[in-house]
PDB file of C-alpha atoms and ligand atoms in Angstrom:
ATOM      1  CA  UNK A 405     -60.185  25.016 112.307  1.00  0.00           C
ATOM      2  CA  UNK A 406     -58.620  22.892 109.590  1.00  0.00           C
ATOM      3  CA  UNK A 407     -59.091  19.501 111.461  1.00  0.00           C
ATOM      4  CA  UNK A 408     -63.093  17.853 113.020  1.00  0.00           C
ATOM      5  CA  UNK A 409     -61.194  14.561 114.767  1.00  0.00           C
ATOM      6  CA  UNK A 410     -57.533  15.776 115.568  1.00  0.00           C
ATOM      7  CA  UNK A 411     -56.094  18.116 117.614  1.00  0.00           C
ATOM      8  CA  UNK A 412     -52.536  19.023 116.186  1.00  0.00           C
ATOM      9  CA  UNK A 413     -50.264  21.280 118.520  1.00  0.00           C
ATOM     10  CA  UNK A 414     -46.254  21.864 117.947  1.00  0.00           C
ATOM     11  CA  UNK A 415     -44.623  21.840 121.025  1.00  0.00           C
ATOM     12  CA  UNK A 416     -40.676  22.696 120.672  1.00  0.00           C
ATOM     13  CA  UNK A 417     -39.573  20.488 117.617  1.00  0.00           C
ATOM     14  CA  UNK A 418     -42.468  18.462 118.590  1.00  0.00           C
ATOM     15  CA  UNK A 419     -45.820  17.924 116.759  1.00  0.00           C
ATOM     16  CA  UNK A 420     -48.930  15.903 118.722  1.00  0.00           C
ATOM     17  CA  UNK A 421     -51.327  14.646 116.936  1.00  0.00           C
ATOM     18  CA  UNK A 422     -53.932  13.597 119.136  1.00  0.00           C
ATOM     19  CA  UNK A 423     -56.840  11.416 117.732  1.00  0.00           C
ATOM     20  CA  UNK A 424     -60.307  13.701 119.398  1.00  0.00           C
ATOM     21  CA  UNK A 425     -62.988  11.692 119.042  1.00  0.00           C
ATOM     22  CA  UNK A 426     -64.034  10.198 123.034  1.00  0.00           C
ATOM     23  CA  UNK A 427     -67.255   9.864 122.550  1.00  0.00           C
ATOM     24  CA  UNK A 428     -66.737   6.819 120.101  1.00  0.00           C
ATOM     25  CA  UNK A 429     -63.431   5.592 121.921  1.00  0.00           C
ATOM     26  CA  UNK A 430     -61.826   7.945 119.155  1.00  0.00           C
ATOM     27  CA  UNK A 431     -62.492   5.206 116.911  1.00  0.00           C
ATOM     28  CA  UNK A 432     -60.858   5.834 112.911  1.00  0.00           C
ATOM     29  CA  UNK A 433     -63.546   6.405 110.217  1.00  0.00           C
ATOM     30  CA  UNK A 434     -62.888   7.458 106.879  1.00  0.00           C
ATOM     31  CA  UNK A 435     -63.027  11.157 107.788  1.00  0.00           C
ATOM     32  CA  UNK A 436     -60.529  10.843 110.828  1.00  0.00           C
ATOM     33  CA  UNK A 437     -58.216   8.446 108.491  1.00  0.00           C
ATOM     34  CA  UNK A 438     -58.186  11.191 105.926  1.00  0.00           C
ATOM     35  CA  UNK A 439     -57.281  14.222 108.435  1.00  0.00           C
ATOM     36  CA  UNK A 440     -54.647  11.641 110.152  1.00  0.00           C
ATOM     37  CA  UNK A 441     -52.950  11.356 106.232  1.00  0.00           C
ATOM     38  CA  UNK A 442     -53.015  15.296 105.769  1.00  0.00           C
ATOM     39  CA  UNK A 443     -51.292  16.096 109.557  1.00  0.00           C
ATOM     40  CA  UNK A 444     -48.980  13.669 108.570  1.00  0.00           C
ATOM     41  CA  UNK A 445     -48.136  15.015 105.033  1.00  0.00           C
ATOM     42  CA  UNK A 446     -47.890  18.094 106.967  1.00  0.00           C
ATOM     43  CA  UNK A 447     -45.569  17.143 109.498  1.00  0.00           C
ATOM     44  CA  UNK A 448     -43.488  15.129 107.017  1.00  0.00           C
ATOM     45  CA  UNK A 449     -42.910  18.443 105.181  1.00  0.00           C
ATOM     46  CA  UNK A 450     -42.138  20.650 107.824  1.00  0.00           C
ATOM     47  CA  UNK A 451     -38.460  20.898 108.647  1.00  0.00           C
ATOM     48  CA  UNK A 452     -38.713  22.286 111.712  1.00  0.00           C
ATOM     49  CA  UNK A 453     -40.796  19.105 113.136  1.00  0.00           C
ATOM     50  CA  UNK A 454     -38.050  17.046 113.829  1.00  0.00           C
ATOM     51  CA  UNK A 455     -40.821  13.994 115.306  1.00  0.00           C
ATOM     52  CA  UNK A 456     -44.624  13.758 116.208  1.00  0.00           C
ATOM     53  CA  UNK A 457     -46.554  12.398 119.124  1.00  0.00           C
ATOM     54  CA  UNK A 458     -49.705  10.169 118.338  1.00  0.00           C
ATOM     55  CA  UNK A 459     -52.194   9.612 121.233  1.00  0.00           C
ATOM     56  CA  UNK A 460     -55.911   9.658 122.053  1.00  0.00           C
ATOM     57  CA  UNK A 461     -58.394  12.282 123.231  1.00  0.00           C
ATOM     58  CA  UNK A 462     -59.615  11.636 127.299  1.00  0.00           C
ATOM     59  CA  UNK A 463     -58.007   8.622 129.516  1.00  0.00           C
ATOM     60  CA  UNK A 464     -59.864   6.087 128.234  1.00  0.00           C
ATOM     61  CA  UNK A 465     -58.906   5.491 124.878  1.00  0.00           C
ATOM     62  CA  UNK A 466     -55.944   5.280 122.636  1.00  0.00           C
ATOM     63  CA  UNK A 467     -58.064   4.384 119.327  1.00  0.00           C
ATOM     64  CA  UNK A 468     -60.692   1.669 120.178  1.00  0.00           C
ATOM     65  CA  UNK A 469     -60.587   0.516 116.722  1.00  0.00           C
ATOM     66  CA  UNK A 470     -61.735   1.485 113.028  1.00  0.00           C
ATOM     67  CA  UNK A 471     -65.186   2.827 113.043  1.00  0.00           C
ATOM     68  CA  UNK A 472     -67.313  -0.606 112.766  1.00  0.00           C
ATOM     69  CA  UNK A 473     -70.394   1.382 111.831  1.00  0.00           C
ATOM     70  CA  UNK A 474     -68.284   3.125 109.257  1.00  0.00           C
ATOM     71  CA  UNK A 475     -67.664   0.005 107.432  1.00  0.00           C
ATOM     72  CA  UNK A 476     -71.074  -1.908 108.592  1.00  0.00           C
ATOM     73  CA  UNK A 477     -72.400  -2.157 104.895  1.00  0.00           C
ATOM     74  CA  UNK A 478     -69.128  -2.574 102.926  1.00  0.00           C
ATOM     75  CA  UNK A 479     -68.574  -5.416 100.289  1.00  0.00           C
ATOM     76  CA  UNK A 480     -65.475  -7.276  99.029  1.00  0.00           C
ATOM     77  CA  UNK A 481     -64.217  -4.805  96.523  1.00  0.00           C
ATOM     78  CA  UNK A 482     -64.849  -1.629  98.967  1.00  0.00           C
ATOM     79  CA  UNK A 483     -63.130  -3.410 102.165  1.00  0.00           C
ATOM     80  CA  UNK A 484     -59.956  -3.729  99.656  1.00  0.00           C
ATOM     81  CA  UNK A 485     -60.150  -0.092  99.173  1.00  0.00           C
ATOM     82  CA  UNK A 486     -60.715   0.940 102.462  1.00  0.00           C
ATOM     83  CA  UNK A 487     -57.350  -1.500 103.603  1.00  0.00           C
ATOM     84  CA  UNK A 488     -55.132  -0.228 100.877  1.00  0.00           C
ATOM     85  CA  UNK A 489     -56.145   3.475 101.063  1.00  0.00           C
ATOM     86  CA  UNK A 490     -55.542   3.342 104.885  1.00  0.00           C
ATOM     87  CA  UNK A 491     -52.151   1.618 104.662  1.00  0.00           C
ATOM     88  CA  UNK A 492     -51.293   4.050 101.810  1.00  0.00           C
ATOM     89  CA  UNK A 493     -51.923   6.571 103.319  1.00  0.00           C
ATOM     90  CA  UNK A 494     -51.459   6.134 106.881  1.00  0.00           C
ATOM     91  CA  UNK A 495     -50.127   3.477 108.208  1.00  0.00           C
ATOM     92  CA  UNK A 496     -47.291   2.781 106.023  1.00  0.00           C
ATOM     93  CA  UNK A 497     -46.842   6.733 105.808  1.00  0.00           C
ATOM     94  CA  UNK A 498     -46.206   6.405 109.490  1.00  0.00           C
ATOM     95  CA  UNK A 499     -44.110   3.434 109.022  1.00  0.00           C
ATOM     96  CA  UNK A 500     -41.325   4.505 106.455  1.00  0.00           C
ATOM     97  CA  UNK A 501     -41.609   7.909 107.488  1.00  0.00           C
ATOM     98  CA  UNK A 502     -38.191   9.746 108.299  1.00  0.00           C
ATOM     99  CA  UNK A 503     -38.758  11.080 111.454  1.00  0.00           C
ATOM    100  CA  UNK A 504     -39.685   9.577 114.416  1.00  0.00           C
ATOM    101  CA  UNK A 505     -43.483   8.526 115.200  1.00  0.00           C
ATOM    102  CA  UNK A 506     -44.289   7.410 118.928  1.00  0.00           C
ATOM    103  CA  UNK A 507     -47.262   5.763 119.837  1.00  0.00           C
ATOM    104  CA  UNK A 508     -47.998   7.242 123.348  1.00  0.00           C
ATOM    105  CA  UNK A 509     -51.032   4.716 124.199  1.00  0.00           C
ATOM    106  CA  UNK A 510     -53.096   6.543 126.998  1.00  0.00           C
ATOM    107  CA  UNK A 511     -55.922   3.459 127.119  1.00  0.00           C
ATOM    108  CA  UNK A 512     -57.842   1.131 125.017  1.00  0.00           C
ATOM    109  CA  UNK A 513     -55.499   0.140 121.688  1.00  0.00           C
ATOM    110  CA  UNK A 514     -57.392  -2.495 120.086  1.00  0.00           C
ATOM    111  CA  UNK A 515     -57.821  -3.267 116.092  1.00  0.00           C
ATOM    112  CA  UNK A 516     -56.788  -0.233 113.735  1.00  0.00           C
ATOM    113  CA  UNK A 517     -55.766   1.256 116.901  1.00  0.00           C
ATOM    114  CA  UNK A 518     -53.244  -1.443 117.973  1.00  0.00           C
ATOM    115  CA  UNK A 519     -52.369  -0.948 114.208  1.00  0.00           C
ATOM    116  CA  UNK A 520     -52.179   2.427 114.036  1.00  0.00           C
ATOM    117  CA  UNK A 521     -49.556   2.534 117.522  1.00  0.00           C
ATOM    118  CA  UNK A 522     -47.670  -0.544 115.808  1.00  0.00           C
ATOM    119  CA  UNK A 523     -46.755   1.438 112.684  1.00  0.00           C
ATOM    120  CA  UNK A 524     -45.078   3.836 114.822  1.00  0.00           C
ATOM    121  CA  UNK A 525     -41.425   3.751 115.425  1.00  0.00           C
ATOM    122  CA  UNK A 526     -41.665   3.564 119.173  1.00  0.00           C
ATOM    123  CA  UNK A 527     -44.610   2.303 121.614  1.00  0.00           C
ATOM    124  CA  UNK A 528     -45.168   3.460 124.998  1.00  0.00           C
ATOM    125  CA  UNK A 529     -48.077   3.206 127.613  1.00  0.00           C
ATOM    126  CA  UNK A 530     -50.158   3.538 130.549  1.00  0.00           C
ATOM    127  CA  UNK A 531     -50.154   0.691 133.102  1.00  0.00           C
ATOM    128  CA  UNK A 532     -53.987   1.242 132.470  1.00  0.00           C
ATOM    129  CA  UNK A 533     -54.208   0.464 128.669  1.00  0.00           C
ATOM    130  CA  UNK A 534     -55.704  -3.007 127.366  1.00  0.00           C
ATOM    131  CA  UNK A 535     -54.197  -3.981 123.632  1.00  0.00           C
ATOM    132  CA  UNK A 536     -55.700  -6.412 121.426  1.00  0.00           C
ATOM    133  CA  UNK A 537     -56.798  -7.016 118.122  1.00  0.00           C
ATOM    134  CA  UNK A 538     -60.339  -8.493 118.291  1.00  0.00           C
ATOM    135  CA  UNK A 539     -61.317  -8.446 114.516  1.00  0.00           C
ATOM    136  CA  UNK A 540     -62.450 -12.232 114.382  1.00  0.00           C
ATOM    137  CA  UNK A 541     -65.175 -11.632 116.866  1.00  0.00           C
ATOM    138  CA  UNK A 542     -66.456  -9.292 114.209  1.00  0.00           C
ATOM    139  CA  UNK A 543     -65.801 -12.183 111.467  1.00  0.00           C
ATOM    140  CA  UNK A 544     -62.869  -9.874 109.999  1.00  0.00           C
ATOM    141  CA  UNK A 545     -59.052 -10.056 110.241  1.00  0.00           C
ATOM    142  CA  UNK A 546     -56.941  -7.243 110.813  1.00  0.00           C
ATOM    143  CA  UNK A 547     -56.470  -5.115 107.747  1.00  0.00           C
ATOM    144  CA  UNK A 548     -54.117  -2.332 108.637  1.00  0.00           C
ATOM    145  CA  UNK A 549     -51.192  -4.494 108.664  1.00  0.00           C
ATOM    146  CA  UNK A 550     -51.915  -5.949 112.152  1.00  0.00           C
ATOM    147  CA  UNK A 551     -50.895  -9.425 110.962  1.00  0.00           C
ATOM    148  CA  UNK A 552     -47.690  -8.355 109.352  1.00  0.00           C
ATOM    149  CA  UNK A 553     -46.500  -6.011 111.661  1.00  0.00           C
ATOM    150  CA  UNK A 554     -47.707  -7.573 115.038  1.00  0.00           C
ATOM    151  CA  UNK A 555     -45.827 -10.636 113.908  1.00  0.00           C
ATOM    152  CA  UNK A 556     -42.406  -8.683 113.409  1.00  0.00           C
ATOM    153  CA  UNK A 557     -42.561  -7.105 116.819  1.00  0.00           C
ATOM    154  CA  UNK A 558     -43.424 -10.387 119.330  1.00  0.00           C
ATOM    155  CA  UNK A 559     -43.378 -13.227 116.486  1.00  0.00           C
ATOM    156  CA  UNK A 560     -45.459 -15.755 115.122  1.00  0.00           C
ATOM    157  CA  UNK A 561     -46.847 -17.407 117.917  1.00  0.00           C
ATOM    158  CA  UNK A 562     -48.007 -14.822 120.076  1.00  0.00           C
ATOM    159  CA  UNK A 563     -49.127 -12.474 117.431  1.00  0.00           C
ATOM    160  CA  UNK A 564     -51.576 -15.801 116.200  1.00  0.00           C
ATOM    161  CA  UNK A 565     -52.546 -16.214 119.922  1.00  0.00           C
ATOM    162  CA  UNK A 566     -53.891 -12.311 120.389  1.00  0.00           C
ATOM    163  CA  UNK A 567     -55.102 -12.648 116.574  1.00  0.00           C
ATOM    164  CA  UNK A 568     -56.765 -16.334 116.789  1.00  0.00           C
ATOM    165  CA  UNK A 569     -58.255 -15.589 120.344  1.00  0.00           C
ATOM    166  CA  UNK A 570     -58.969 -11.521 119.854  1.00  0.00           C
ATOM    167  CA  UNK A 571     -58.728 -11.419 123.199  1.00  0.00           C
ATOM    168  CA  UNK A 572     -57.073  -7.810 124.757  1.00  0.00           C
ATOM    169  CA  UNK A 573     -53.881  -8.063 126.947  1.00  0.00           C
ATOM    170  CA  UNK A 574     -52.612  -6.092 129.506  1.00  0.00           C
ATOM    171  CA  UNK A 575     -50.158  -3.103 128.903  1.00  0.00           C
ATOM    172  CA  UNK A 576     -47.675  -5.318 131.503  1.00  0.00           C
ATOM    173  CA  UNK A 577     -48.165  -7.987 129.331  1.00  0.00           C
ATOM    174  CA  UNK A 578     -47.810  -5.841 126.185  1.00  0.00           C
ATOM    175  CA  UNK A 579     -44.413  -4.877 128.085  1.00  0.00           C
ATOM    176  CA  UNK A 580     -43.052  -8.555 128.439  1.00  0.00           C
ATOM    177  CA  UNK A 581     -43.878  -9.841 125.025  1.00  0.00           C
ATOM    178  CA  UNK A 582     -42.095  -6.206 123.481  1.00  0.00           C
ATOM    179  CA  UNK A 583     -45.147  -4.620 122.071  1.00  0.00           C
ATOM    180  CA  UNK A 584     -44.896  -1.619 124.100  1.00  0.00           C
ATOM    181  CA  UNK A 585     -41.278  -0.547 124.637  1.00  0.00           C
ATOM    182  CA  UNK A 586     -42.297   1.209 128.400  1.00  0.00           C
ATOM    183  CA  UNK A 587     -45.131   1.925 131.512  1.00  0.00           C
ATOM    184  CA  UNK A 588     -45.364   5.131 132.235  1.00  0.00           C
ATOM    185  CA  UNK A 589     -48.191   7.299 134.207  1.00  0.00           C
ATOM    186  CA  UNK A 590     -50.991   8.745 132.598  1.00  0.00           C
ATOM    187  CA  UNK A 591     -49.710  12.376 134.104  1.00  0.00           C
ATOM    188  CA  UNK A 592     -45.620  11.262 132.403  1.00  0.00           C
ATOM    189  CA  UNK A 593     -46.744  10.065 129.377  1.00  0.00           C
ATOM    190  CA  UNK A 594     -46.363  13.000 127.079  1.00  0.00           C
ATOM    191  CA  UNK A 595     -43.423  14.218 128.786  1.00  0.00           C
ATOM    192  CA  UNK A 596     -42.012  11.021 128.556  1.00  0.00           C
ATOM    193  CA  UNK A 597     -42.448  11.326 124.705  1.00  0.00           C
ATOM    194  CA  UNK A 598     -41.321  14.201 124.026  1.00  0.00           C
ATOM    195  CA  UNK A 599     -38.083  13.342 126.261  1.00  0.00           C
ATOM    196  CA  UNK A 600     -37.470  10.798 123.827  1.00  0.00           C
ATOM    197  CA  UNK A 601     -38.177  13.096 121.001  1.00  0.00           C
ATOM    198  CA  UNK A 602     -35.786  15.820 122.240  1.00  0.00           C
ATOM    199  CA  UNK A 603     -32.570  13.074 122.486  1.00  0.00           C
ATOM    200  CA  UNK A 604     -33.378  11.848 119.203  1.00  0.00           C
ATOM    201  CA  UNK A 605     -34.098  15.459 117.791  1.00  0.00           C
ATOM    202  CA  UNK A 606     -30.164  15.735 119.148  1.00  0.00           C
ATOM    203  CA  UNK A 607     -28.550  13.507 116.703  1.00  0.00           C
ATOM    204  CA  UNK A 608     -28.574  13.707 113.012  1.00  0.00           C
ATOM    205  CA  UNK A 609     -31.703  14.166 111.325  1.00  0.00           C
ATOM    206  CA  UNK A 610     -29.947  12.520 108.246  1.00  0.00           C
ATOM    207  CA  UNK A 611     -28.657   9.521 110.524  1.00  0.00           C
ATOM    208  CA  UNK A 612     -31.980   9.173 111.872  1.00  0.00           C
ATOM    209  CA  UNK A 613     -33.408   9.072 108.431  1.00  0.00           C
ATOM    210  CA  UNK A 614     -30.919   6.584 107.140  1.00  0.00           C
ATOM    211  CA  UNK A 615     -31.308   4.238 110.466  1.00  0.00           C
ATOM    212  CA  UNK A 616     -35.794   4.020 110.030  1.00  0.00           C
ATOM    213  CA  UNK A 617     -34.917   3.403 106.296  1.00  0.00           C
ATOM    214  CA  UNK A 618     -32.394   0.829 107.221  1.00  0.00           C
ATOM    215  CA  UNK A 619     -34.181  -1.328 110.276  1.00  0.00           C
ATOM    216  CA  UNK A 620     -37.700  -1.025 107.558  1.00  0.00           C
ATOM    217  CA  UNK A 621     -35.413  -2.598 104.837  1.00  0.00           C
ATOM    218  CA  UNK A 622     -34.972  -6.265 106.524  1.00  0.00           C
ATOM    219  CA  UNK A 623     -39.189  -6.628 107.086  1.00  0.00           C
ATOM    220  CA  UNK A 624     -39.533  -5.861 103.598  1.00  0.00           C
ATOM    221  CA  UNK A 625     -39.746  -8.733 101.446  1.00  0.00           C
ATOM    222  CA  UNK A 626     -38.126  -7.365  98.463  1.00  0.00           C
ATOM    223  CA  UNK A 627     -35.175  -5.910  99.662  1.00  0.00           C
ATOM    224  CA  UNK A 628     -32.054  -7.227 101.564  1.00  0.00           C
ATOM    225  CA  UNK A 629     -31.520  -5.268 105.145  1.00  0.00           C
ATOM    226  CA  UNK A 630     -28.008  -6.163 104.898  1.00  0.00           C
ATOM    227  CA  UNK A 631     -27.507  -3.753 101.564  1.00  0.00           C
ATOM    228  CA  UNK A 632     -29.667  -1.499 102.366  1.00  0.00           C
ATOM    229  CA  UNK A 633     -27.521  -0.901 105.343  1.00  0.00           C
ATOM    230  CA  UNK A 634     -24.629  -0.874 103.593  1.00  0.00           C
ATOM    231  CA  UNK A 635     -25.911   2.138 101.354  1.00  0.00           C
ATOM    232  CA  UNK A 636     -27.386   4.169 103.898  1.00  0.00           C
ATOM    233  CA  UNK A 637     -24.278   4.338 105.786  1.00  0.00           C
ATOM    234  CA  UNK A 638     -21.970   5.006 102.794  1.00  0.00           C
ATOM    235  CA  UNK A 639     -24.395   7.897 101.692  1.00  0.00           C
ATOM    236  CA  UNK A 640     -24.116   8.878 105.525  1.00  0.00           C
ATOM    237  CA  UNK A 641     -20.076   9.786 104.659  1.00  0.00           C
ATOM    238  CA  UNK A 642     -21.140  12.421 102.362  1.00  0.00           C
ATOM    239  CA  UNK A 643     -23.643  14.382 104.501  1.00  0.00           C
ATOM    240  CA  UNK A 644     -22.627  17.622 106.200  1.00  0.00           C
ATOM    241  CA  UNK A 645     -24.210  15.921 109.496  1.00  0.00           C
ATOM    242  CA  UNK A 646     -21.044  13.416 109.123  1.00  0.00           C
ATOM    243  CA  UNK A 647     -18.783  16.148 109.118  1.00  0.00           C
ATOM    244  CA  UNK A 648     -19.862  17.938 111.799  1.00  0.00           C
ATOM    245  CA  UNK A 649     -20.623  14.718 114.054  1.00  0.00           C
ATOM    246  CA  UNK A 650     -16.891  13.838 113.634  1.00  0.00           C
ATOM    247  CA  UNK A 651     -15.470  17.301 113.877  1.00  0.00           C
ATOM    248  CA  UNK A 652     -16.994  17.901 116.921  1.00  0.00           C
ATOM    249  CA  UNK A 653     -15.966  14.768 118.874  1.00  0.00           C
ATOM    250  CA  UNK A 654     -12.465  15.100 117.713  1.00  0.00           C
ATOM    251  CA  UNK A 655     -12.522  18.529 118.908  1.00  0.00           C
ATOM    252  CA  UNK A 656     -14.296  17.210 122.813  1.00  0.00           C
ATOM    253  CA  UNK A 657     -17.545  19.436 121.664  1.00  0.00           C
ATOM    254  CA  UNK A 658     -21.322  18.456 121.352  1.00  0.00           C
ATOM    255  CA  UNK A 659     -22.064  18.447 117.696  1.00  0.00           C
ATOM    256  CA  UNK A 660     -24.489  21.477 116.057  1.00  0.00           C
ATOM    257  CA  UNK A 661     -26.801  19.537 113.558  1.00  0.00           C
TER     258      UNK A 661
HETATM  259  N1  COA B1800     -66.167   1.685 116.172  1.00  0.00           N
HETATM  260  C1  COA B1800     -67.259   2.471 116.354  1.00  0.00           C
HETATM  261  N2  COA B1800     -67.699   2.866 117.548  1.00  0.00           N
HETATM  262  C2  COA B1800     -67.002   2.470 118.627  1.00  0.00           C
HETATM  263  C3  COA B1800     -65.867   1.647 118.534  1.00  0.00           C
HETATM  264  C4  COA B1800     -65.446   1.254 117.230  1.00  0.00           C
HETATM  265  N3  COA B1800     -64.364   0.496 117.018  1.00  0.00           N
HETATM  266  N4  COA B1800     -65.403   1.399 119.775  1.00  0.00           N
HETATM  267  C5  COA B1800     -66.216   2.054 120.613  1.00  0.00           C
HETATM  268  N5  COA B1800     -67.189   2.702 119.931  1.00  0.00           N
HETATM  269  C6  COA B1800     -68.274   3.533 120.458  1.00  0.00           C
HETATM  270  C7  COA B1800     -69.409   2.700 121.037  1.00  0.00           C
HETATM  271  O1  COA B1800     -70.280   2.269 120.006  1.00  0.00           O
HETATM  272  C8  COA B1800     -70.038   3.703 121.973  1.00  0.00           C
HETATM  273  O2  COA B1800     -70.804   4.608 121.208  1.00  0.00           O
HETATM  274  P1  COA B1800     -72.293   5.039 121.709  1.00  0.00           P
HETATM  275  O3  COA B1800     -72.063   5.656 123.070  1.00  0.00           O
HETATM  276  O4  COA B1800     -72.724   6.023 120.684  1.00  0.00           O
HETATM  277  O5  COA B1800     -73.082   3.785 121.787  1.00  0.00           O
HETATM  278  C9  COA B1800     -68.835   4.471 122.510  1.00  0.00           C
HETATM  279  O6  COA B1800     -67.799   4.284 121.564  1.00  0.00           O
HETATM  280  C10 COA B1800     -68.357   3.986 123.860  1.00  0.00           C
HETATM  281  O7  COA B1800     -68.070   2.599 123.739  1.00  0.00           O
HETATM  282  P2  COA B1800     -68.705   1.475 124.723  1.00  0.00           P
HETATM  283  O8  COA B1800     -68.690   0.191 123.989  1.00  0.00           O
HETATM  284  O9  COA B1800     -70.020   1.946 125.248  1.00  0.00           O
HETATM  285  O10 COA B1800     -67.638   1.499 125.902  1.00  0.00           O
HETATM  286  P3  COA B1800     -67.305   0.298 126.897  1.00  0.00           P
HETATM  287  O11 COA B1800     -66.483   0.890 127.984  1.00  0.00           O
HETATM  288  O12 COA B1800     -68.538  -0.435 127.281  1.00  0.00           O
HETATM  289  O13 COA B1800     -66.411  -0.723 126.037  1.00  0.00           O
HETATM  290  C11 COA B1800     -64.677  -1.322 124.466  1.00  0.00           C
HETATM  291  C12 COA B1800     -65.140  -0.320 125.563  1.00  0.00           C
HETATM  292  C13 COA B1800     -63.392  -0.750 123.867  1.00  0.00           C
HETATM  293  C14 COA B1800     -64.410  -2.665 125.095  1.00  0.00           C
HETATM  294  C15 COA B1800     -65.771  -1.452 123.391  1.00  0.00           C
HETATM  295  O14 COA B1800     -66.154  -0.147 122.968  1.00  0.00           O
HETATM  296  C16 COA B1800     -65.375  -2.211 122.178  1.00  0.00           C
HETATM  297  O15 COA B1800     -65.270  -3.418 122.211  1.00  0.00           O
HETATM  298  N6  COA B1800     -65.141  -1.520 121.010  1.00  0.00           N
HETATM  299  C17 COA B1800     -64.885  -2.138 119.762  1.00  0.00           C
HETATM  300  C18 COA B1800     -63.453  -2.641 119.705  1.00  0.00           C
HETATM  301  C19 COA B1800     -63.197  -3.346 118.381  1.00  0.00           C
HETATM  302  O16 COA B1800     -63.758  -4.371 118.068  1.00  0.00           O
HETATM  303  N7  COA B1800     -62.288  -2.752 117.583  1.00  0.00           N
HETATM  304  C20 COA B1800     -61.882  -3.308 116.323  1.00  0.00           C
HETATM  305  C21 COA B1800     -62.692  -2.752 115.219  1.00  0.00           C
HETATM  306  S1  COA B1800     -62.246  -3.494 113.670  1.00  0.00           S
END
């Protein structure tokens, strides 16, 4: 078996990744983070994965968090290299990726988790699931990009509330403030996913591409969303996706991609 901690399975044009570790809330360590980059780098180079799934072994857990005892004994300079490695290689790999990444939170998202189902391109959850990133109880901060990215999806003053108090909210809560994007039963989860996969699998790989790359631009600080736009969709006119998108609603018939 080429993966300990994940359980990869291509379903359709699908690929889940599912995060199997429950007897430690499927908490990340450094062995886990490392299989999580490779499935990805897989994924990412298969053309016949058109999106991927990301969820947690059991019904209690989406990702409880990086693995604290993993990281119990670091110092200054190997915490930096733990952070950056991770958002290297995961997290921001997730984030900028072309295809679609869902987050399909089946419990407990809290800390790396959180982070991990925030650097996804869509969130959705059980009614069940508690959210939160509680670093400061354990004197830390989030280092996965939990204060960047939490901040772009429900703003500055809620994202310092969950940070400052690292206290966990509910998934109706996560719902109202936009952290989750939709409640769905543990039993509709997947399906729910993969519904979502399949319509977006529909449309132009290319487009979709150009759209991620596009929406990523305006949270970056050194770029300008605006022209970024402006050059994905002119590169858009010369794809053969373009073509046949147009031709086939001129001629009343569902595009072939
Ligand atoms: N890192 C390492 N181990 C973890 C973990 C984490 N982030 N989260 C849970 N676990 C382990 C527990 O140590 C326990 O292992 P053990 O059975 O070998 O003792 C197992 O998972 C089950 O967790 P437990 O705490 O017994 O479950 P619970 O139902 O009482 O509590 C939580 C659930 C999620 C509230 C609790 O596990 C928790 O607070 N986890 C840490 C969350 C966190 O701070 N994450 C951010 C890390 S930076």
């Amino acid at each position: 078996m080429k993966f300990q901690h994940l359980l990869v399975a291509q379903y359709a044009q699908a690929c889940h990744i599912t995060i199997n570790r429950e007897a430690k809330l499927n908490a990340l360590d450094r062995e886990t983070l490392a299989e999580l980059h490779e499935a990805i780098s897989d994924v990412l180079s298969d053309d016949g994965i058109k999106g991927v799934v990301i969820t947690g072994a059991g019904n209690k857990a989406f990702v409880a968090g990086a693995d604290i005892a993993d990281f119990a004994d670091f110092d200054a300079h190997q915490a930096y290299e733990l952070a950056s490695t991770g958002q290297a290689q995961v997290f921001d790999l997730i984030h900028h990726a072309p295809k679609p990444f869902i987050a399909a939170i089946n419990g407990f998202a809290l800390g790396g988790g959180l982070e991990l189902a925030m650097a996804c391109h869509i969130r959705l959850s059980v009614p069940h699931a508690r959210l939160g990133l509680p670093e400061v109880s354990l004197g830390l901060i989030p280092g996965y990009g939990g204060t960047q990215r939490l901040t772009q999806l429900v703003g500055r003053g809620r994202a310092l509330q969950m940070i400052l108090t690292g206290e966990m909210i509910s998934a109706e809560q996560a719902l109202h403030i936009g952290l989750v994007n939709e409640l769905w039963a543990p039993g509709e989860l997947l399906e729910r996913a993969d519904g979502l996969l399949a319509v977006i699998g529909s449309r132009s790989a290319s487009a979709v591409a150009a759209a991620i790359k596009a929406v990523n631009a305006g949270l970056l600080p050194n770029e300008n969303g605006y022209e970024t736009e402006k050059a994905a969709f002119s590169s858009c006119f010369g794809t053969a996706d373009f073509k046949e998108g147009v031709s086939a609603f001129l001629e009343k018939r569902k595009p072939r991609f």
